[in-house]
Tab-separated table of C-alpha atoms in Angstrom:
chain	number	residue	atom	x	y	z
A	1	MET	CA	48.503	-196.962	111.588
A	2	THR	CA	50.147	-195.719	114.820
A	3	THR	CA	53.581	-194.996	115.481
A	4	PHE	CA	53.286	-195.071	119.325
A	5	HIS	CA	55.550	-198.054	119.603
A	6	LEU	CA	58.420	-195.745	118.194
A	7	VAL	CA	58.107	-193.517	121.552
A	8	ASP	CA	60.309	-193.853	124.295
A	9	PRO	CA	58.530	-196.132	127.091
A	10	GLU	CA	59.461	-193.272	129.823
A	11	ILE	CA	56.974	-190.882	128.156
A	12	CYS	CA	54.267	-193.189	127.231
A	13	PRO	CA	52.317	-192.409	130.130
A	14	LEU	CA	52.395	-188.697	129.862
A	15	ILE	CA	51.379	-188.884	126.144
A	16	GLU	CA	48.313	-191.243	127.078
A	17	MET	CA	47.279	-188.110	129.482
A	18	LEU	CA	47.161	-185.737	126.461
A	19	PRO	CA	43.932	-185.223	124.575
A	20	MET	CA	44.287	-186.825	121.403
A	21	PRO	CA	41.887	-185.250	118.677
A	22	ASP	CA	40.280	-187.672	116.429
A	23	PHE	CA	41.883	-186.704	112.902
A	24	THR	CA	39.663	-186.838	110.055
A	25	ARG	CA	38.582	-184.985	106.850
A	26	GLU	CA	35.602	-183.317	108.917
A	27	THR	CA	37.397	-182.569	112.050
A	28	LEU	CA	41.252	-181.274	110.511
A	29	PRO	CA	39.819	-177.595	109.463
A	30	ALA	CA	38.920	-177.094	113.458
A	31	ILE	CA	41.904	-178.554	114.471
A	32	ARG	CA	44.412	-176.861	112.240
A	33	GLN	CA	42.136	-173.501	113.583
A	34	ALA	CA	42.897	-174.546	117.167
A	35	MET	CA	46.333	-174.889	116.537
A	36	ALA	CA	46.773	-171.547	114.747
A	37	ASP	CA	44.546	-169.780	117.327
A	38	ARG	CA	47.499	-171.047	119.945
A	39	TYR	CA	50.608	-169.814	117.737
A	40	VAL	CA	52.547	-167.159	119.108
A	41	PRO	CA	55.045	-165.600	116.877
A	42	GLY	CA	58.537	-165.899	117.420
A	43	PHE	CA	61.066	-163.009	117.579
A	44	VAL	CA	60.742	-160.291	115.328
A	45	PRO	CA	63.962	-158.126	114.740
A	46	ALA	CA	63.540	-154.484	115.812
A	47	MET	CA	65.398	-153.544	112.602
A	48	LEU	CA	65.371	-154.638	108.918
A	49	PRO	CA	68.669	-155.633	107.197
A	50	GLU	CA	70.555	-153.488	104.669
A	51	ILE	CA	70.988	-155.814	101.781
A	52	LEU	CA	74.370	-155.626	100.056
A	53	THR	CA	76.145	-157.846	97.473
A	54	THR	CA	79.489	-158.908	97.000
A	55	THR	CA	80.841	-160.448	93.739
A	56	GLY	CA	80.876	-164.085	93.727
A	57	ARG	CA	84.034	-166.129	92.642
A	58	ASP	CA	85.219	-167.458	89.351
A	59	ARG	CA	81.746	-165.971	87.851
A	60	ALA	CA	79.510	-167.471	90.417
A	61	PRO	CA	76.752	-165.297	91.063
A	62	ASP	CA	76.718	-162.366	93.580
A	63	VAL	CA	76.520	-163.163	96.959
A	64	PRO	CA	73.824	-161.241	99.190
A	65	LEU	CA	75.039	-159.772	102.327
A	66	TYR	CA	72.398	-159.058	105.144
A	67	VAL	CA	73.816	-156.432	107.395
A	68	TYR	CA	71.714	-155.678	110.926
A	69	ASN	CA	73.128	-152.731	112.406
A	70	PRO	CA	71.429	-152.123	115.942
A	71	GLU	CA	70.573	-148.328	117.187
A	72	SER	CA	73.830	-148.511	119.563
A	73	ARG	CA	76.103	-149.198	116.601
A	74	ARG	CA	79.028	-149.841	119.132
A	75	ARG	CA	82.241	-150.957	117.673
A	76	ASN	CA	83.421	-154.542	117.774
A	77	ARG	CA	80.113	-156.035	117.420
A	78	PRO	CA	79.568	-159.803	116.745
A	79	ALA	CA	78.934	-161.190	113.356
A	80	ILE	CA	77.099	-164.397	112.142
A	81	LEU	CA	78.506	-166.128	109.154
A	82	HIS	CA	75.807	-168.737	107.504
A	83	ILE	CA	76.460	-170.628	104.696
A	84	HIS	CA	74.268	-173.104	103.255
């Protein structure tokens, strides 16, 4: 089964130039290892968060707050509110 027909035709020549491994049960462990060897970890914050909680509304569970304080601790720092 192929999904090549779903690819934008403008980039098909580029994709055809890339080496494409033969995915089989025998080759899959080596392919996974090769991908893991190329992995570069992303950004790791230089600080750990202070984890606080605030009470949820109307008997909702407490809400965790992750507070990251950089060494500078200057006033008027930005904040990110992430609601999932």
